[in-house]
Tab-separated table of C-alpha atoms and ligand atoms in Angstrom:
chain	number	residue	atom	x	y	z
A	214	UNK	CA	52.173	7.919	-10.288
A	215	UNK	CA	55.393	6.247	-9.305
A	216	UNK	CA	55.031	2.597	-9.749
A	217	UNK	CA	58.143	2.090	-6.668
A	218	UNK	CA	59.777	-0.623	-9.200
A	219	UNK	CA	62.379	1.710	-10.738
A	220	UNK	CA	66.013	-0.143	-10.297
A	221	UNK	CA	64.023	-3.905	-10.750
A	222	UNK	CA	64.702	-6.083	-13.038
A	223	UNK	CA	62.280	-7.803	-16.108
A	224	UNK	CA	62.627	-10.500	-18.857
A	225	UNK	CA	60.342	-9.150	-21.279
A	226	UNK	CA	59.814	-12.086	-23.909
A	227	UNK	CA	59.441	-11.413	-27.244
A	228	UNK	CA	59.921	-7.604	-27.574
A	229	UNK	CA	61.990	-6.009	-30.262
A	230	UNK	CA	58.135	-5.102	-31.620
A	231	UNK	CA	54.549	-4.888	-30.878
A	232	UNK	CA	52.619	-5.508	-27.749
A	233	UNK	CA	55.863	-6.818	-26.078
A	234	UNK	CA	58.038	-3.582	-27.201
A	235	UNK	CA	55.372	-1.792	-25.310
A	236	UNK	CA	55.273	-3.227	-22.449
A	237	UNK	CA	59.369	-3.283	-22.276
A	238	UNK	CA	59.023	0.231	-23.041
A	239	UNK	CA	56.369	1.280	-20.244
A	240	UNK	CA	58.380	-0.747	-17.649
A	241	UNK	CA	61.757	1.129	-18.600
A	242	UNK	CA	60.081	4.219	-18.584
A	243	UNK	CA	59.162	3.558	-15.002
A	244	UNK	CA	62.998	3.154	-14.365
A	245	UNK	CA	63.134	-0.736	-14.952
A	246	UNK	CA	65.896	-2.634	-16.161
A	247	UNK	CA	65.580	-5.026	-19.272
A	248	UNK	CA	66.252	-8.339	-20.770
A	249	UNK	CA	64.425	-8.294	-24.172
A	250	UNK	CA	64.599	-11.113	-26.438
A	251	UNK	CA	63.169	-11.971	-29.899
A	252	UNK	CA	64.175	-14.572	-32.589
A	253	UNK	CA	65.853	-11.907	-35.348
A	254	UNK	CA	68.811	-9.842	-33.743
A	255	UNK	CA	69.113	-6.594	-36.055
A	256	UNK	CA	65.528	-5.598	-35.248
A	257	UNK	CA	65.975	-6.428	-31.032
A	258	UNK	CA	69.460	-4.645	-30.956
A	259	UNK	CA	67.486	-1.749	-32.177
A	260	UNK	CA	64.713	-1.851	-30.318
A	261	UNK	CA	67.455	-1.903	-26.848
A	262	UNK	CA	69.142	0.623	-28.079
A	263	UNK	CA	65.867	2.589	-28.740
A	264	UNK	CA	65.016	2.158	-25.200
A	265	UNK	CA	68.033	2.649	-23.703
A	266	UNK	CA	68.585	5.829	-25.473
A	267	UNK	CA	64.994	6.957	-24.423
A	268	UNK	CA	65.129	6.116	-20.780
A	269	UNK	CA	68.487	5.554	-19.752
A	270	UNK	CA	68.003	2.398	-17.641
A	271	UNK	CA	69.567	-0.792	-18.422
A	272	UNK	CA	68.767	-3.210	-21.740
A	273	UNK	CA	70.026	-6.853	-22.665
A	274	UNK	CA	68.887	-7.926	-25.606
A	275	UNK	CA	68.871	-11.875	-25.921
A	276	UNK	CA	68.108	-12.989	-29.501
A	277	UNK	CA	66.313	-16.435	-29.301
A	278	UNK	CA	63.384	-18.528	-30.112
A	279	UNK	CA	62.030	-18.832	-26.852
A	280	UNK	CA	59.488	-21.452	-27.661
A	281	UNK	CA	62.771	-23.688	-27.139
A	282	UNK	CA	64.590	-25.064	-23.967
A	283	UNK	CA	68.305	-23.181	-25.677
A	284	UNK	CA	66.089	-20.094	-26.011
A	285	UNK	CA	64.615	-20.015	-22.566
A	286	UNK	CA	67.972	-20.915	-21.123
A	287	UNK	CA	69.803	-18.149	-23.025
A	288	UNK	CA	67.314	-15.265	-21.729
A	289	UNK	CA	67.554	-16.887	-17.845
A	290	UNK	CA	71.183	-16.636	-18.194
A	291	UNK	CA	71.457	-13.099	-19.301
A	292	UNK	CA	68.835	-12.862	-15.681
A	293	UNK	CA	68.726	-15.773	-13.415
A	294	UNK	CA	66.839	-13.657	-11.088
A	295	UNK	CA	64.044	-11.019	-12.550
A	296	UNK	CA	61.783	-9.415	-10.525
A	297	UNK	CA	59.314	-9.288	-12.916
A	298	UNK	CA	58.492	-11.901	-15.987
A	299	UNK	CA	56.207	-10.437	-19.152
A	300	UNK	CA	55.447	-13.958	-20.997
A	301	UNK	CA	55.014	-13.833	-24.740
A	302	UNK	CA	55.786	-15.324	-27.814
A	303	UNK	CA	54.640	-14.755	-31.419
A	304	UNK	CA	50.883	-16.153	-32.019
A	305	UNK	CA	49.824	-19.716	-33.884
A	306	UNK	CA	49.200	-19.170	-37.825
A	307	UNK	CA	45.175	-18.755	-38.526
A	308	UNK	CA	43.483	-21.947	-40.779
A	309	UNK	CA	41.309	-24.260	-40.555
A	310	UNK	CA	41.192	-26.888	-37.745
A	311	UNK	CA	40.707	-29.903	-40.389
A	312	UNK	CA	44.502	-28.934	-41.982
A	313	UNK	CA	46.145	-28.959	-38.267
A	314	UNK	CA	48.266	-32.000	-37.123
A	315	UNK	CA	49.536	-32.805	-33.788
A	316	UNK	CA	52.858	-31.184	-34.929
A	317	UNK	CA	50.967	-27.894	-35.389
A	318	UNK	CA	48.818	-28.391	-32.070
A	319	UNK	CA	52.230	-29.146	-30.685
A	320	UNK	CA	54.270	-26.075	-31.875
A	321	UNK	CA	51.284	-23.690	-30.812
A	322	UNK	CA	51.242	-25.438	-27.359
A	323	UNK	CA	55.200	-24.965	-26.979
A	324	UNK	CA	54.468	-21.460	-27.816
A	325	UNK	CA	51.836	-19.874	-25.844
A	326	UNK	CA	51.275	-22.489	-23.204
A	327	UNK	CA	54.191	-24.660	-22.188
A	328	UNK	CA	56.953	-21.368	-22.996
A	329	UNK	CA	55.071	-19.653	-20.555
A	330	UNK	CA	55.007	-22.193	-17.840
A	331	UNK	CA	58.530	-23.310	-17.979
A	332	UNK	CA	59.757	-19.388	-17.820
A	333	UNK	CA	57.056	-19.168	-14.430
A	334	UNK	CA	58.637	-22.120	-13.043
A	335	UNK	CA	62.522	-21.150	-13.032
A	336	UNK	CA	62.198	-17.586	-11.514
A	337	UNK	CA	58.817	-18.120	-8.814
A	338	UNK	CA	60.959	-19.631	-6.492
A	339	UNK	CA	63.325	-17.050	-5.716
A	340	UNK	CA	60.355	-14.713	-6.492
A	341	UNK	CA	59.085	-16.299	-3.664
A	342	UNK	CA	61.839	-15.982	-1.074
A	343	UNK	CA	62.371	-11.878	-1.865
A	344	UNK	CA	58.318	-11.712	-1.189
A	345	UNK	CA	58.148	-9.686	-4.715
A	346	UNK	CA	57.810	-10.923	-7.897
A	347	UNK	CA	55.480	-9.879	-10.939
A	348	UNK	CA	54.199	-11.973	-13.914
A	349	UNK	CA	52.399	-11.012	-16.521
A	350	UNK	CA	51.088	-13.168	-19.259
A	351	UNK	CA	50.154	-11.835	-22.717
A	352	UNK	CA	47.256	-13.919	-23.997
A	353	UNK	CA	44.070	-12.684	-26.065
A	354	UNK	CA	41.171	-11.608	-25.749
A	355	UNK	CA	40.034	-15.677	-27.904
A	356	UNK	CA	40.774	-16.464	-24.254
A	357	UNK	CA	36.807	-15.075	-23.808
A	358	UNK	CA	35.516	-14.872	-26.426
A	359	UNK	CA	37.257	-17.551	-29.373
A	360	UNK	CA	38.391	-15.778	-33.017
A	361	UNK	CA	37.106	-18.783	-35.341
A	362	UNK	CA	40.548	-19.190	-37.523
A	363	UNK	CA	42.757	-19.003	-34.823
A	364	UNK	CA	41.378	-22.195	-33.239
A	365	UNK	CA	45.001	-23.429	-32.378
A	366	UNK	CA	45.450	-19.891	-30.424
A	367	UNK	CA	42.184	-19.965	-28.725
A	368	UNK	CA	42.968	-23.697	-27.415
A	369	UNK	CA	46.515	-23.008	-26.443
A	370	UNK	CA	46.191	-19.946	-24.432
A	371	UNK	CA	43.111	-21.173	-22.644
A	372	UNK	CA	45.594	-23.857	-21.613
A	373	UNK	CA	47.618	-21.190	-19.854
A	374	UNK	CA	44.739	-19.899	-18.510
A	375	UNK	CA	43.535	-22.586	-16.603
A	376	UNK	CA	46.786	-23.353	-15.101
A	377	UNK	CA	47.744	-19.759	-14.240
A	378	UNK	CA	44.621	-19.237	-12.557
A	379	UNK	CA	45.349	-22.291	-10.086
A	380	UNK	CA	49.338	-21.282	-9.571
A	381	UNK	CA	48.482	-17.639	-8.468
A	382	UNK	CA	46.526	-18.570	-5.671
A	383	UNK	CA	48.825	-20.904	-4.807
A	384	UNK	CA	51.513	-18.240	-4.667
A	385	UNK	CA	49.216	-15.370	-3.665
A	386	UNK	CA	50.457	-15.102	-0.013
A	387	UNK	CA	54.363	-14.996	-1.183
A	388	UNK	CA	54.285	-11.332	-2.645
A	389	UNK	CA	54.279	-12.495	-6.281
A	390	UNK	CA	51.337	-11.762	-8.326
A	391	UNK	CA	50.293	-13.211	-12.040
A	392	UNK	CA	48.180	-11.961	-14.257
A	393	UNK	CA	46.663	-12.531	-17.512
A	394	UNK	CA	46.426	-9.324	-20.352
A	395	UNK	CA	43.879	-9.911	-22.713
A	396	UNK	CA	44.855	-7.805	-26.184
A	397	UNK	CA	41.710	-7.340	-28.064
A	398	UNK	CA	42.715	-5.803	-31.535
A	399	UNK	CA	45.970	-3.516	-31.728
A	400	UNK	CA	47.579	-2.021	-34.348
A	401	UNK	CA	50.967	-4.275	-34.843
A	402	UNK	CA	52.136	-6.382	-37.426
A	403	UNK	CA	50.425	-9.468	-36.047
A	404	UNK	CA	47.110	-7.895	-36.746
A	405	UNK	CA	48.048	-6.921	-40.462
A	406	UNK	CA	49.160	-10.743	-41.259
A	407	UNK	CA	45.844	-12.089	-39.563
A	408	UNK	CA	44.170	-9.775	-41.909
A	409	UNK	CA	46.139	-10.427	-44.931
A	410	UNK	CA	44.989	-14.031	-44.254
A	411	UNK	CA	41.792	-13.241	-44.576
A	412	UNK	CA	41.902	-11.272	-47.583
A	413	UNK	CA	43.462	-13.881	-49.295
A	414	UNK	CA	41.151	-16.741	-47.880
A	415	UNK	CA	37.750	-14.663	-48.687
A	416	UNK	CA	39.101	-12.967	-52.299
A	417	UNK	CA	38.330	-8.990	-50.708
A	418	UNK	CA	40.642	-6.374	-50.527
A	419	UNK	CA	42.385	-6.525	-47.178
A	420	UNK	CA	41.544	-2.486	-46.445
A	421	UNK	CA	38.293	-3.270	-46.702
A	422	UNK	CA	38.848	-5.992	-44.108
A	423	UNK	CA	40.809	-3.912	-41.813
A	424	UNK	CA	37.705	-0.612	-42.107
A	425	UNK	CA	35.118	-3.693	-40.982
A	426	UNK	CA	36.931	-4.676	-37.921
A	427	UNK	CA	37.540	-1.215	-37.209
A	428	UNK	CA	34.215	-0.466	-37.177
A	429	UNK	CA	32.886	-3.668	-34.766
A	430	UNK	CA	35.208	-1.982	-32.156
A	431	UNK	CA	32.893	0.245	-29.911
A	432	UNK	CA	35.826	2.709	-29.604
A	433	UNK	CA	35.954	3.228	-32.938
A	434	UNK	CA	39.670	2.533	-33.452
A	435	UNK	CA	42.191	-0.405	-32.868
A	436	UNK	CA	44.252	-0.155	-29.746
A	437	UNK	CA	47.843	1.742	-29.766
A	438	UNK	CA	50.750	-1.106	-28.080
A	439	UNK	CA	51.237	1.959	-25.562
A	440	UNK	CA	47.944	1.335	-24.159
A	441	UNK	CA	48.822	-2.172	-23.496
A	442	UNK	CA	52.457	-1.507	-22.068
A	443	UNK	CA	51.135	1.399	-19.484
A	444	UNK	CA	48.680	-1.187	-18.372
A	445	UNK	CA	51.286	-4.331	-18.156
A	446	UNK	CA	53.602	-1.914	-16.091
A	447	UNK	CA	50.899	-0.750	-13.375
A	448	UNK	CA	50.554	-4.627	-13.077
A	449	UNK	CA	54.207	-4.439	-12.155
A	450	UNK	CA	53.826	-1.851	-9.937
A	451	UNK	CA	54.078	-1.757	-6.184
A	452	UNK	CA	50.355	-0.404	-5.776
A	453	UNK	CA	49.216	-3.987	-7.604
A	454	UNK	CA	50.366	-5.948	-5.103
A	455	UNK	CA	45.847	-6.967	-4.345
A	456	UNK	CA	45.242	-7.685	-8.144
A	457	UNK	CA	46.175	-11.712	-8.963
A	458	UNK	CA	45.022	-14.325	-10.930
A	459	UNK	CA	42.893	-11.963	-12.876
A	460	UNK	CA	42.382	-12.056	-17.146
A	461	UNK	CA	42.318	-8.182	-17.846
A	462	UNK	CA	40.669	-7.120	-21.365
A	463	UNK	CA	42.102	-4.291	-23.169
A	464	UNK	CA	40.131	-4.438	-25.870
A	465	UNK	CA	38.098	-1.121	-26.485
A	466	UNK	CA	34.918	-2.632	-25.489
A	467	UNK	CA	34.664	-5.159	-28.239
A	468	UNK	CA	33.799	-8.248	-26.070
A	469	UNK	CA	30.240	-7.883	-26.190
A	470	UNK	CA	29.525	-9.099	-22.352
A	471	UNK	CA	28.008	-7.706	-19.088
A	472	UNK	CA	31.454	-9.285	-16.896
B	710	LIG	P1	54.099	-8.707	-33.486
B	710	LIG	O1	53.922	-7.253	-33.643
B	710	LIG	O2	54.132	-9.590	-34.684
B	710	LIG	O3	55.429	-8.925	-32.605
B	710	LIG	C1	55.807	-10.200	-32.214
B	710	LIG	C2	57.135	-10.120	-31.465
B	710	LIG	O4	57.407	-11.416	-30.937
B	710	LIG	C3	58.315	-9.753	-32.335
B	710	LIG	O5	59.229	-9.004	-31.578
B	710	LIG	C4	58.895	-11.108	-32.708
B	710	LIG	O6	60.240	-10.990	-33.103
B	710	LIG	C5	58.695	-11.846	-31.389
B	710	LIG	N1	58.635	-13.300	-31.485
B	710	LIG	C6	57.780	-14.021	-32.238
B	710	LIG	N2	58.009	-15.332	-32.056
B	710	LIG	C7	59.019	-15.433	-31.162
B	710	LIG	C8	59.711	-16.513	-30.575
B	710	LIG	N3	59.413	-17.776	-30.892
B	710	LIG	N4	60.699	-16.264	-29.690
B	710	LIG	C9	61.017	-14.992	-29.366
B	710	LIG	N5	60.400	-13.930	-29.886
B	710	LIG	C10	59.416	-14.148	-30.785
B	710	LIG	O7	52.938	-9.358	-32.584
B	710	LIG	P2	51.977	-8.652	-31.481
B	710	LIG	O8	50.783	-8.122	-32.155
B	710	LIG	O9	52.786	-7.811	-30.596
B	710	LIG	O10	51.471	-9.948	-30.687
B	710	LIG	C11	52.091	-10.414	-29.498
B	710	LIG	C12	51.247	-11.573	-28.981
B	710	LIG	O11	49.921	-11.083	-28.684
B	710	LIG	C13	51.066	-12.691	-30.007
B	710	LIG	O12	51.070	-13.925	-29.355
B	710	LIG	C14	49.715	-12.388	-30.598
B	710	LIG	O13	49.099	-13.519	-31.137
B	710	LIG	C15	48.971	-11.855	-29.373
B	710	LIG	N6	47.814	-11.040	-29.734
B	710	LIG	C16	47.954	-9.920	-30.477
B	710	LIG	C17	46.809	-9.186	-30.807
B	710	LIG	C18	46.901	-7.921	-31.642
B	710	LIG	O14	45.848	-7.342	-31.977
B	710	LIG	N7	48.056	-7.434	-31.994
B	710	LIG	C19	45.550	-9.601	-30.369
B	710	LIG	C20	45.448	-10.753	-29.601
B	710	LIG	C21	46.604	-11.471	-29.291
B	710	LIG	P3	60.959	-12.124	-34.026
B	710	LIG	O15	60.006	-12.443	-35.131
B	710	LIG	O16	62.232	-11.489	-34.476
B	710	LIG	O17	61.195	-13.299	-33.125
């Protein structure tokens, strides 16, 4: 299928690996230029140069926290003008709620809340006035269904949530879209520390860990990041124009619930 956004433009926010490499991937493939950013520089420069050399379209790799106003401004200035916005940012550390200060609450609010908002609000504007724009918000599936030791994710990202879901019908009439993906469990190195953590916390070996949530997944498997970025670029496509303020599960059918 041909998505009709090859020649556009996309910051892709934290990207040089994981569910945000994907989607920067799947969006190049479909002949999309790229800003790509992430906090440590030898690992995005090889990530752009990975996808450059694999699809020939354009990559700018930005190296910057963008949980910060310098970070945010850095990526904008490498793109003033995207057609297309992927939110992301690294997830909150797991624990208990009872060793979390506003600091923490804070950080994990800067990261997958307020990041997120401040990156919608510089580029929907002129979004607006070329009557296209896509964004695309990486969340979690705790946005359903809450993952007990990441309390400070599941609060933060419902944050998002709420607002996201007002803003896109607000824009809905302008041509821009925004949409919520919900990962369930993929294979990246986010998932390995979470389980690590929990190794450690309950004293069992973390394979054994890793087999168990394998095996609650009714497909049997965790996902593969290219499932997620094929998905995040049809909701960059022309042909998704109709589909906005939704929260779209990709989880294998782990979220046990009729809708
Ligand atoms: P990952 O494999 O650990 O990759 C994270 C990427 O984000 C890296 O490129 C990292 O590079 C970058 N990054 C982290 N913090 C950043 C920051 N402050 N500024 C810029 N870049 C930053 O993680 P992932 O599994 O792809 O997860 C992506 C998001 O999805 C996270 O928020 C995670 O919590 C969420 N999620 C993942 C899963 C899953 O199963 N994998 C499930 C639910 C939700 P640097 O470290 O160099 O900055």
């Amino acid at each position: 299928m041909d998505l009709g956004i090859a020649g556009k433009w996309a910051i892709v926010c934290a990207a040089s690996k994981g569910l945000g490499r994907a989607c920067a991937e799947s969006l190049a493939a479909n002949g999309v230029n790229l800003v790509v950013n992430a906090r440590g520089a030898g690992t995005l420069e090889a990530t752009a140069r990975a996808i450059r050399a694999a699809s020939g379209v354009e990559v700018v790799p930005v190296a910057a926290d963008i949980t910060t106003p310098e970070g945010r401004a850095a990526v904008l200035a490498a793109r003033p003008d995207p057609d297309i916005l992927v939110n992301n940012a690294g997830g909150p550390p797991p624990g208990d709620f009872r060793d979390w200060d506003e600091e923490e609450w804070i950080a994990a609010l800067r990261a997958n809340m307020l990041s997120a908002i401040a990156l919608m609000k510089a580029v929907i504007d002129p979004m607006m006035e070329r009557g296209f724009g896509r964004i695309v918000n990486i969340t979690s599936s705790a946005v359903k269904a809450p993952i007990a030791e990441l309390g400070l994710s599941n609060g933060a990202r419902s944050g998002l949530t709420g607002f996201v879901a007002g803003l896109a019908r607000a824009v809905a009439d302008s041509g821009v879209t925004i949409n919520n993906l919900l990962p369930g469990r993929f294979a990246t190195d986010r998932l390995a520390s979470n389980f690590a953590f929990l190794a450690q916390r309950s004293g069992r070996p973390v394979e054994e860990i890793r087999k168990e949530a394998e095996s609650r997944i009714p497909a049997g498997r965790f996902g593969d990041p290219h499932e997620f970025g094929e998905l995040c670029a049809y909701l960059c496509s022309r042909q998704a124009a109709y589909i906005t303020g939704q929260n779209l599960l990709i989880d294998g059918g782990a979220y046990p619930g009729t809708f």
